[in-house]
């Protein structure tokens, strides 16, 4: 997986509907006809995506909240952003 | 056991934790049509919850885990602040399903619906011709404007769902209605043969019901508006007050649009208090499973029955008992399928 620039800012697709139920985010994408459910870590990252925080900031927050190394957190966030971008749930901007 | 889909899993979570996953909001009783079988008690837009009250409710529902809101009327566009309400809901990430009669949906209005990214916009078609549809709505020109509204929604990329309440006035246009739906390129939810009396207790609309045996002959089973049928013995008998609830324009909370058991008013206490407070009759609904229904649980027609606890409560006085209407419809369906009259 190509490295994700730490300066990139992930932005949620505004046309989604979502809610956190029992600690897991449920995301509906009506126009794509898809429904996604995130695990606990994914939900944590999703909630930190606010259109302002950079990948680097989100990695730092993940390290604060979970007992993980910088490398582990960076890999998790990069995979998360890539997967959700492919699914149309996220975009990134500089 | 087959793996549950995500949506089914979410349904299980919602029911087991009693999350009001889906809330239906009647935003207004105001409407520009006067459908002859409408259950709407007044057609008057008075005393409605304000935008501020809805915003407070949305914050509460979001906190409680509500995912889906259905916005209906009356006619939602009869509210001047409809777009403010809908936008406030979307800003809180609710998934919206919106009911409209379509008559006021210009290309600009259709684009505003599209901007809300709704799950769907549902429009009732009451027939395949202006003569029939307008006879039902009691408003000349409504058929033409409803079709125009549907076309505008489709052109704006909105997922449109249509449905048809089957009555004496449109029963002769079943095939033509299906052809029209095809031509409009919209999803058809089905024919619904259950006409209700008005919420004010007027049973006049019941005269428009089509007899059960005629329904069975006219409408193939797969073209009925259907809910989950294959309910296991341990499953709740329906979603009312489990993961679904409806709220009137005046703030009254009911387990369902068709289950008129008052739970409280959000103007008197918070929705959460109403939702979580003990309530003898609502708790009976919540605790009942299909296997516990003494009459319906072992019924031969259970596999084709659309049993509605709200109608059972209204018609026959017991949410856990049968509803006469659905008994007739189900046995007529069973007879039609087997060729044997039910004795």
Short mmCIF file of C-alpha atoms in Angstrom, two decimals:
data_model
loop_
_atom_site.label_atom_id
_atom_site.label_comp_id
_atom_site.label_asym_id
_atom_site.label_seq_id
_atom_site.Cartn_x
_atom_site.Cartn_y
_atom_site.Cartn_z
CA UNK A 1 0.00 0.00 0.00
CA UNK A 2 1.45 3.40 -0.96
CA UNK A 3 2.22 5.68 1.97
CA UNK A 4 -0.40 8.25 2.80
CA UNK A 5 0.83 11.82 3.08
CA UNK A 6 0.47 12.88 6.73
CA UNK A 7 -0.66 16.32 5.58
CA UNK A 8 -3.73 15.03 3.79
CA UNK A 9 -7.08 15.90 5.35
CA UNK A 10 -9.79 13.24 5.09
CA UNK A 11 -13.29 14.61 4.51
CA UNK A 12 -16.53 12.71 4.97
CA UNK A 13 -18.90 12.43 2.03
CA UNK A 14 -21.74 14.79 3.03
CA UNK A 15 -24.37 12.64 1.35
CA UNK A 16 -24.02 9.83 3.84
CA UNK A 17 -26.22 9.03 6.80
CA UNK A 18 -24.54 7.57 9.83
CA UNK A 19 -24.88 6.84 13.50
CA UNK A 20 -22.77 5.13 16.16
CA UNK A 21 -24.70 2.23 17.67
CA UNK A 22 -23.20 0.27 20.54
CA UNK A 23 -19.76 1.65 19.76
CA UNK A 24 -19.80 0.82 16.05
CA UNK A 25 -20.52 3.28 13.26
CA UNK A 26 -23.27 2.34 10.84
CA UNK A 27 -22.91 4.26 7.57
CA UNK A 28 -25.55 4.32 4.85
CA UNK A 29 -24.71 5.56 1.37
CA UNK A 30 -28.13 5.80 -0.28
CA UNK A 31 -26.96 6.68 -3.77
CA UNK A 32 -24.55 3.76 -3.90
CA UNK A 33 -27.05 1.47 -2.20
CA UNK A 34 -24.45 0.42 0.33
CA UNK A 35 -24.38 -0.02 4.07
CA UNK A 36 -21.17 -0.18 6.06
CA UNK A 37 -20.43 -1.09 9.64
CA UNK A 38 -17.11 -0.10 11.18
CA UNK A 39 -15.30 -1.85 13.98
CA UNK A 40 -14.34 -0.03 17.16
CA UNK A 41 -11.05 1.33 15.82
CA UNK A 42 -12.59 2.34 12.52
CA UNK A 43 -15.38 4.08 14.39
CA UNK A 44 -12.84 5.97 16.48
CA UNK A 45 -11.05 7.16 13.33
CA UNK A 46 -14.37 8.00 11.64
CA UNK A 47 -15.37 10.19 14.55
CA UNK A 48 -12.06 12.04 14.37
CA UNK A 49 -12.55 12.82 10.68
CA UNK A 50 -13.97 16.31 10.81
CA UNK A 51 -12.69 17.86 7.60
CA UNK A 52 -10.07 19.79 9.57
CA UNK A 53 -7.76 17.20 11.09
CA UNK A 54 -4.91 15.85 8.99
CA UNK A 55 -3.94 12.21 8.80
CA UNK A 56 -1.05 12.99 11.11
CA UNK A 57 -3.41 14.49 13.72
CA UNK A 58 -5.70 11.49 13.55
CA UNK A 59 -2.76 9.11 13.94
CA UNK A 60 -1.71 11.06 17.05
CA UNK A 61 -5.22 10.80 18.51
CA UNK A 62 -5.29 7.07 17.83
CA UNK A 63 -1.98 6.61 19.65
CA UNK A 64 -3.43 8.52 22.61
CA UNK A 65 -6.53 6.35 22.78
CA UNK A 66 -5.09 2.91 22.02
CA UNK A 67 -1.96 1.13 23.08
CA UNK A 68 -0.36 1.17 19.62
CA UNK A 69 2.89 2.33 18.09
CA UNK A 70 3.15 5.19 15.61
CA UNK A 71 3.80 2.69 12.79
CA UNK A 72 0.77 0.59 13.72
CA UNK A 73 -1.48 3.63 13.96
CA UNK A 74 -0.19 5.04 10.66
CA UNK A 75 -0.80 1.75 8.87
CA UNK A 76 -4.31 1.48 10.34
CA UNK A 77 -5.28 5.00 9.39
CA UNK A 78 -3.83 4.66 5.88
CA UNK A 79 -5.75 1.45 5.31
CA UNK A 80 -8.91 2.99 6.72
CA UNK A 81 -8.67 6.07 4.51
CA UNK A 82 -7.90 3.98 1.42
CA UNK A 83 -10.78 1.56 2.00
CA UNK A 84 -13.34 4.25 2.75
CA UNK A 85 -12.17 6.37 -0.16
CA UNK A 86 -12.63 3.40 -2.48
CA UNK A 87 -16.14 2.97 -1.08
CA UNK A 88 -16.95 6.64 -1.69
CA UNK A 89 -17.34 7.42 1.99
CA UNK A 90 -14.32 9.68 2.25
CA UNK A 91 -12.32 12.03 0.09
CA UNK A 92 -9.00 13.67 0.89
CA UNK A 93 -7.71 17.17 0.33
CA UNK A 94 -4.39 18.88 0.93
CA UNK B 1 -28.42 -20.51 9.89
CA UNK B 2 -27.74 -18.07 7.09
CA UNK B 3 -25.50 -15.15 8.05
CA UNK B 4 -27.38 -12.01 8.92
CA UNK B 5 -27.05 -9.05 6.62
CA UNK B 6 -25.69 -5.87 8.18
CA UNK B 7 -29.15 -4.36 8.22
CA UNK B 8 -30.61 -7.40 9.95
CA UNK B 9 -27.79 -7.32 12.47
CA UNK B 10 -28.48 -3.67 13.14
CA UNK B 11 -32.17 -4.50 13.55
CA UNK B 12 -31.29 -7.12 16.15
CA UNK B 13 -29.05 -4.65 17.97
CA UNK B 14 -31.73 -1.96 17.87
CA UNK B 15 -34.41 -4.26 19.21
CA UNK B 16 -32.28 -5.87 21.88
CA UNK B 17 -31.16 -2.48 23.19
CA UNK B 18 -34.52 -0.87 22.51
CA UNK B 19 -33.02 1.81 20.27
CA UNK B 20 -35.67 3.86 18.42
CA UNK B 21 -33.89 3.09 15.15
CA UNK B 22 -36.66 4.38 12.88
CA UNK B 23 -38.94 7.28 13.78
CA UNK B 24 -41.87 8.39 11.65
CA UNK B 25 -42.75 12.06 11.96
CA UNK B 26 -46.06 13.39 10.76
CA UNK B 27 -44.91 16.97 10.25
CA UNK B 28 -48.32 18.40 9.46
CA UNK B 29 -51.93 17.47 8.80
CA UNK B 30 -52.12 20.27 6.23
CA UNK B 31 -52.57 19.01 2.70
CA UNK B 32 -53.60 20.37 -0.68
CA UNK B 33 -55.46 17.14 -1.55
CA UNK B 34 -58.61 15.70 0.01
CA UNK B 35 -58.21 11.97 -0.61
CA UNK B 36 -61.53 10.31 0.03
CA UNK B 37 -60.07 7.50 2.14
CA UNK B 38 -57.48 9.55 4.05
CA UNK B 39 -57.06 8.82 7.76
CA UNK B 40 -55.82 12.38 8.29
CA UNK B 41 -58.23 13.69 10.89
CA UNK B 42 -58.29 17.42 10.13
CA UNK B 43 -56.29 18.59 7.10
CA UNK B 44 -55.56 21.59 9.31
CA UNK B 45 -52.06 22.84 10.00
CA UNK B 46 -52.58 24.07 13.56
CA UNK B 47 -50.65 23.61 16.76
CA UNK B 48 -47.78 21.86 15.04
CA UNK B 49 -44.38 21.31 16.60
CA UNK B 50 -42.13 24.21 15.71
CA UNK B 51 -38.79 24.04 13.96
CA UNK B 52 -37.11 24.62 17.32
CA UNK B 53 -39.02 21.74 18.87
CA UNK B 54 -37.97 19.47 16.00
CA UNK B 55 -34.34 20.51 16.36
CA UNK B 56 -34.47 19.61 20.06
CA UNK B 57 -36.12 16.29 19.21
CA UNK B 58 -33.50 15.52 16.54
CA UNK B 59 -30.67 16.13 19.01
CA UNK B 60 -32.34 13.74 21.43
CA UNK B 61 -33.01 11.08 18.79
CA UNK B 62 -29.44 11.27 17.51
CA UNK B 63 -28.18 10.71 21.05
CA UNK B 64 -30.51 7.72 21.48
CA UNK B 65 -29.28 6.12 18.25
CA UNK B 66 -32.05 6.82 15.76
CA UNK B 67 -30.79 6.24 12.24
CA UNK B 68 -33.80 6.67 9.99
CA UNK B 69 -36.49 9.33 9.93
CA UNK B 70 -39.58 9.12 7.78
CA UNK B 71 -41.04 12.57 7.14
CA UNK B 72 -44.69 12.56 6.17
CA UNK B 73 -47.90 14.57 6.45
CA UNK B 74 -50.49 15.55 5.43
CA UNK B 75 -48.28 16.92 2.73
CA UNK B 76 -44.79 17.77 3.92
CA UNK B 77 -44.50 20.64 1.45
CA UNK B 78 -47.52 22.27 3.08
CA UNK B 79 -45.12 23.30 5.85
CA UNK B 80 -43.29 26.48 4.96
CA UNK B 81 -40.37 25.45 7.14
CA UNK B 82 -40.15 21.93 5.72
CA UNK B 83 -36.71 22.52 4.20
CA UNK B 84 -35.37 23.89 7.48
CA UNK B 85 -36.65 20.81 9.30
CA UNK B 86 -35.26 18.43 6.69
CA UNK B 87 -31.89 20.19 6.64
CA UNK B 88 -31.70 20.10 10.45
CA UNK B 89 -32.30 16.34 10.24
CA UNK B 90 -29.62 15.85 7.59
CA UNK B 91 -27.15 17.98 9.55
CA UNK B 92 -27.54 15.36 12.28
CA UNK B 93 -26.83 12.58 9.78
CA UNK B 94 -30.27 10.94 9.80
CA UNK B 95 -31.22 8.84 6.79
CA UNK B 96 -34.40 10.33 5.36
CA UNK B 97 -37.38 8.77 3.70
CA UNK B 98 -39.87 11.40 2.62
CA UNK B 99 -43.51 11.00 1.63
CA UNK B 100 -45.07 13.61 -0.67
CA UNK B 101 -48.03 13.64 -3.02
CA UNK B 102 -45.70 15.09 -5.64
CA UNK B 103 -48.07 17.76 -6.86
CA UNK B 104 -45.80 20.65 -5.91
CA UNK B 105 -42.52 19.14 -7.01
CA UNK B 106 -41.13 21.46 -9.66
CA UNK B 107 -37.63 20.86 -11.07
CA UNK B 108 -36.28 23.26 -8.43
CA UNK B 109 -38.07 21.46 -5.60
CA UNK B 110 -36.89 18.12 -6.97
CA UNK B 111 -33.32 19.36 -6.81
CA UNK B 112 -33.83 20.38 -3.19
CA UNK B 113 -35.00 16.85 -2.44
CA UNK B 114 -31.93 15.50 -4.25
CA UNK B 115 -29.70 17.76 -2.14
CA UNK B 116 -30.98 15.96 0.97
CA UNK B 117 -29.62 12.62 -0.35
CA UNK B 118 -32.72 10.76 0.86
CA UNK B 119 -33.04 7.00 0.96
CA UNK B 120 -36.16 7.50 -1.14
CA UNK B 121 -39.04 9.83 -1.84
CA UNK B 122 -42.36 7.98 -1.81
CA UNK B 123 -45.34 9.12 -3.84
CA UNK B 124 -48.79 7.52 -3.89
CA UNK B 125 -50.40 6.79 -7.22
CA UNK B 126 -54.10 6.16 -6.94
CA UNK B 127 -54.65 4.89 -10.44
CA UNK B 128 -53.40 4.95 -13.98
CA UNK B 129 -55.68 7.67 -15.33
CA UNK B 130 -56.54 11.22 -14.38
CA UNK B 131 -60.19 10.29 -13.97
CA UNK B 132 -59.43 7.64 -11.35
CA UNK B 133 -56.55 9.31 -9.51
CA UNK B 134 -58.34 12.66 -9.31
CA UNK B 135 -61.54 10.97 -8.11
CA UNK B 136 -59.53 9.58 -5.18
CA UNK B 137 -57.72 12.82 -4.36
CA UNK B 138 -60.85 14.94 -4.95
CA UNK B 139 -58.64 17.47 -6.73
CA UNK B 140 -58.79 17.90 -10.48
CA UNK B 141 -55.37 18.08 -12.11
CA UNK B 142 -53.61 16.20 -9.32
CA UNK B 143 -52.78 13.20 -11.53
CA UNK B 144 -50.99 15.37 -14.08
CA UNK B 145 -49.09 17.32 -11.43
CA UNK B 146 -48.16 14.18 -9.48
CA UNK B 147 -46.73 12.54 -12.60
CA UNK B 148 -44.85 15.73 -13.38
CA UNK B 149 -43.47 15.74 -9.85
CA UNK B 150 -42.32 12.13 -10.17
CA UNK B 151 -40.61 12.88 -13.47
CA UNK B 152 -38.89 15.91 -11.96
CA UNK B 153 -37.64 13.82 -9.05
CA UNK B 154 -36.30 11.16 -11.40
CA UNK B 155 -34.61 13.80 -13.54
CA UNK B 156 -32.89 15.10 -10.39
CA UNK B 157 -31.62 11.60 -9.65
CA UNK B 158 -33.88 10.91 -6.67
CA UNK B 159 -34.85 7.33 -5.92
CA UNK B 160 -38.63 7.40 -6.22
CA UNK B 161 -40.89 4.73 -4.76
CA UNK B 162 -44.60 4.60 -5.57
CA UNK B 163 -47.37 2.71 -3.86
CA UNK B 164 -51.09 2.36 -4.38
CA UNK B 165 -53.84 2.03 -1.84
CA UNK B 166 -56.31 -0.34 -3.45
CA UNK B 167 -59.91 0.86 -3.25
CA UNK B 168 -63.22 0.45 -5.00
CA UNK B 169 -62.27 3.47 -7.08
CA UNK B 170 -59.09 2.11 -8.63
CA UNK B 171 -59.39 -1.68 -8.49
CA UNK B 172 -60.06 -1.82 -12.23
CA UNK B 173 -56.69 -0.24 -13.00
CA UNK B 174 -54.30 -2.70 -11.36
CA UNK B 175 -52.62 -3.75 -14.63
CA UNK B 176 -52.58 -0.21 -16.00
CA UNK B 177 -51.03 1.09 -12.78
CA UNK B 178 -48.23 -1.45 -13.11
CA UNK B 179 -47.67 -0.37 -16.72
CA UNK B 180 -47.57 3.27 -15.65
CA UNK B 181 -45.03 2.53 -12.94
CA UNK B 182 -42.88 0.75 -15.51
CA UNK B 183 -43.09 3.71 -17.85
CA UNK B 184 -42.12 6.10 -15.06
CA UNK B 185 -39.11 3.93 -14.23
CA UNK B 186 -39.74 4.00 -10.50
CA UNK B 187 -39.76 1.30 -7.88
CA UNK B 188 -43.25 0.06 -7.00
CA UNK B 189 -43.73 -0.81 -3.35
CA UNK B 190 -47.02 -2.57 -3.96
CA UNK B 191 -50.76 -2.42 -3.57
CA UNK B 192 -52.09 -1.98 -0.06
CA UNK B 193 -55.64 -3.27 0.39
CA UNK B 194 -56.12 -1.99 3.94
CA UNK B 195 -58.15 1.22 4.11
CA UNK B 196 -58.32 2.54 7.67
CA UNK B 197 -60.99 4.62 9.31
CA UNK B 198 -59.87 8.16 10.05
CA UNK B 199 -57.91 8.87 13.20
CA UNK B 200 -60.93 10.89 14.28
CA UNK B 201 -62.99 7.68 14.26
CA UNK B 202 -64.96 8.20 11.05
CA UNK B 203 -65.46 4.79 9.44
CA UNK B 204 -66.71 6.27 6.14
CA UNK B 205 -63.51 5.31 4.26
CA UNK B 206 -64.09 1.62 5.06
CA UNK B 207 -66.84 1.55 2.42
CA UNK B 208 -64.06 1.93 -0.15
CA UNK B 209 -62.35 -1.29 0.86
CA UNK B 210 -62.15 -4.05 -1.72
CA UNK B 211 -63.44 -7.41 -0.50
CA UNK B 212 -60.76 -9.89 0.49
CA UNK B 213 -61.59 -12.50 -2.16
CA UNK B 214 -61.52 -9.81 -4.83
CA UNK B 215 -58.15 -8.57 -3.59
CA UNK B 216 -56.81 -12.10 -3.87
CA UNK B 217 -58.04 -12.35 -7.45
CA UNK B 218 -56.90 -8.89 -8.55
CA UNK B 219 -53.50 -8.53 -6.97
CA UNK B 220 -50.82 -11.21 -7.15
CA UNK B 221 -49.28 -11.81 -3.76
CA UNK B 222 -45.86 -10.48 -4.72
CA UNK B 223 -47.45 -7.14 -5.60
CA UNK B 224 -48.78 -6.49 -2.11
CA UNK B 225 -47.08 -4.03 0.18
CA UNK B 226 -45.32 -6.52 2.41
CA UNK B 227 -43.41 -6.51 5.64
CA UNK B 228 -41.39 -9.35 7.11
CA UNK B 229 -43.45 -12.49 6.90
CA UNK B 230 -41.31 -15.35 8.05
CA UNK B 231 -41.17 -14.41 11.71
CA UNK B 232 -39.78 -17.05 14.00
CA UNK B 233 -41.46 -18.00 17.25
CA UNK B 234 -38.92 -16.04 19.28
CA UNK B 235 -39.08 -12.88 17.20
CA UNK B 236 -41.04 -9.78 18.16
CA UNK B 237 -44.42 -9.63 16.48
CA UNK B 238 -43.54 -6.27 14.91
CA UNK B 239 -41.19 -3.34 15.28
CA UNK B 240 -43.70 -1.00 16.94
CA UNK B 241 -42.21 0.44 20.13
CA UNK B 242 -39.22 -1.92 19.74
CA UNK B 243 -37.21 -0.01 17.18
CA UNK B 244 -39.96 2.08 15.59
CA UNK B 245 -42.22 4.83 16.82
CA UNK B 246 -44.35 7.58 15.31
CA UNK B 247 -44.96 11.15 16.43
CA UNK B 248 -47.86 13.35 15.38
CA UNK B 249 -47.55 17.01 14.34
CA UNK B 250 -48.69 17.88 17.87
CA UNK B 251 -46.02 15.87 19.62
CA UNK B 252 -48.05 12.80 20.59
CA UNK B 253 -46.01 9.60 20.53
CA UNK B 254 -47.52 6.29 19.36
CA UNK B 255 -45.89 2.89 18.88
CA UNK B 256 -46.84 3.11 15.21
CA UNK B 257 -48.97 5.16 12.87
CA UNK B 258 -51.58 2.41 12.98
CA UNK B 259 -51.25 1.51 16.68
CA UNK B 260 -53.11 4.29 18.45
CA UNK B 261 -51.92 3.64 21.97
CA UNK B 262 -50.86 7.03 23.41
CA UNK B 263 -47.41 6.90 25.00
CA UNK B 264 -47.09 10.57 25.92
CA UNK B 265 -46.42 13.97 24.42
CA UNK B 266 -42.96 15.39 23.86
CA UNK B 267 -44.29 18.79 24.86
CA UNK B 268 -44.93 17.42 28.35
CA UNK B 269 -41.76 15.39 28.87
CA UNK B 270 -38.71 14.36 26.91
CA UNK B 271 -38.91 11.72 24.22
CA UNK B 272 -36.43 9.60 26.15
CA UNK B 273 -38.66 9.63 29.21
CA UNK B 274 -41.64 8.59 27.10
CA UNK B 275 -39.65 5.91 25.31
CA UNK B 276 -38.23 4.36 28.47
CA UNK B 277 -41.16 4.78 30.87
CA UNK B 278 -43.10 1.65 31.86
CA UNK B 279 -46.40 1.47 29.98
CA UNK B 280 -48.64 -1.52 30.54
CA UNK B 281 -50.06 -1.89 27.07
CA UNK B 282 -46.93 -0.87 25.17
CA UNK B 283 -44.87 -3.25 27.27
CA UNK B 284 -47.24 -6.06 26.23
CA UNK B 285 -46.49 -5.17 22.61
CA UNK B 286 -42.77 -5.11 23.29
CA UNK B 287 -42.64 -8.41 25.08
CA UNK B 288 -44.83 -10.39 22.69
CA UNK B 289 -43.26 -12.81 20.24
CA UNK B 290 -44.94 -14.64 17.40
CA UNK B 291 -44.80 -17.87 19.35
CA UNK B 292 -46.83 -16.30 22.16
CA UNK B 293 -49.73 -15.24 19.97
CA UNK B 294 -52.31 -17.78 21.01
CA UNK B 295 -54.53 -17.47 17.94
CA UNK B 296 -52.15 -16.27 15.24
CA UNK B 297 -49.09 -18.26 16.33
CA UNK B 298 -50.46 -21.57 15.10
CA UNK B 299 -52.64 -20.26 12.28
CA UNK B 300 -52.58 -21.99 8.89
CA UNK B 301 -52.39 -18.63 7.14
CA UNK B 302 -49.45 -17.31 9.16
CA UNK B 303 -47.11 -17.66 6.19
CA UNK B 304 -49.14 -15.25 4.07
CA UNK B 305 -50.51 -13.01 6.78
CA UNK B 306 -49.60 -9.33 7.04
CA UNK B 307 -50.97 -9.25 10.57
CA UNK B 308 -50.87 -5.73 11.97
CA UNK B 309 -51.03 -5.52 15.77
CA UNK B 310 -52.27 -1.92 15.46
CA UNK B 311 -55.22 -3.00 13.38
CA UNK B 312 -55.84 -5.94 15.71
CA UNK B 313 -55.96 -3.51 18.62
CA UNK B 314 -58.24 -1.14 16.78
CA UNK B 315 -60.61 -3.66 15.20
CA UNK B 316 -60.71 -6.44 17.72
CA UNK B 317 -59.45 -4.86 20.91
CA UNK B 318 -56.26 -6.82 21.52
CA UNK B 319 -52.81 -6.13 20.08
CA UNK B 320 -51.94 -9.77 20.69
CA UNK B 321 -55.01 -11.11 18.95
CA UNK B 322 -55.97 -11.45 15.30
CA UNK B 323 -57.26 -8.58 13.18
CA UNK B 324 -60.45 -9.42 11.32
CA UNK B 325 -59.28 -7.63 8.20
CA UNK B 326 -56.05 -9.57 7.96
CA UNK B 327 -57.76 -12.85 8.74
CA UNK B 328 -60.05 -12.27 5.76
CA UNK B 329 -57.23 -11.19 3.47
CA UNK B 330 -54.94 -14.01 4.49
CA UNK B 331 -57.46 -16.80 4.15
CA UNK B 332 -58.64 -15.41 0.82
CA UNK B 333 -55.02 -15.46 -0.28
CA UNK B 334 -54.56 -18.98 1.01
CA UNK B 335 -57.72 -20.10 -0.77
CA UNK B 336 -56.54 -18.51 -3.97
CA UNK B 337 -53.18 -20.26 -3.70
CA UNK B 338 -54.54 -23.70 -2.83
CA UNK B 339 -57.83 -23.57 -4.69
CA UNK B 340 -59.59 -24.75 -1.54
CA UNK B 341 -62.07 -22.52 0.25
CA UNK B 342 -61.12 -22.17 3.88
CA UNK B 343 -63.67 -23.68 6.22
#
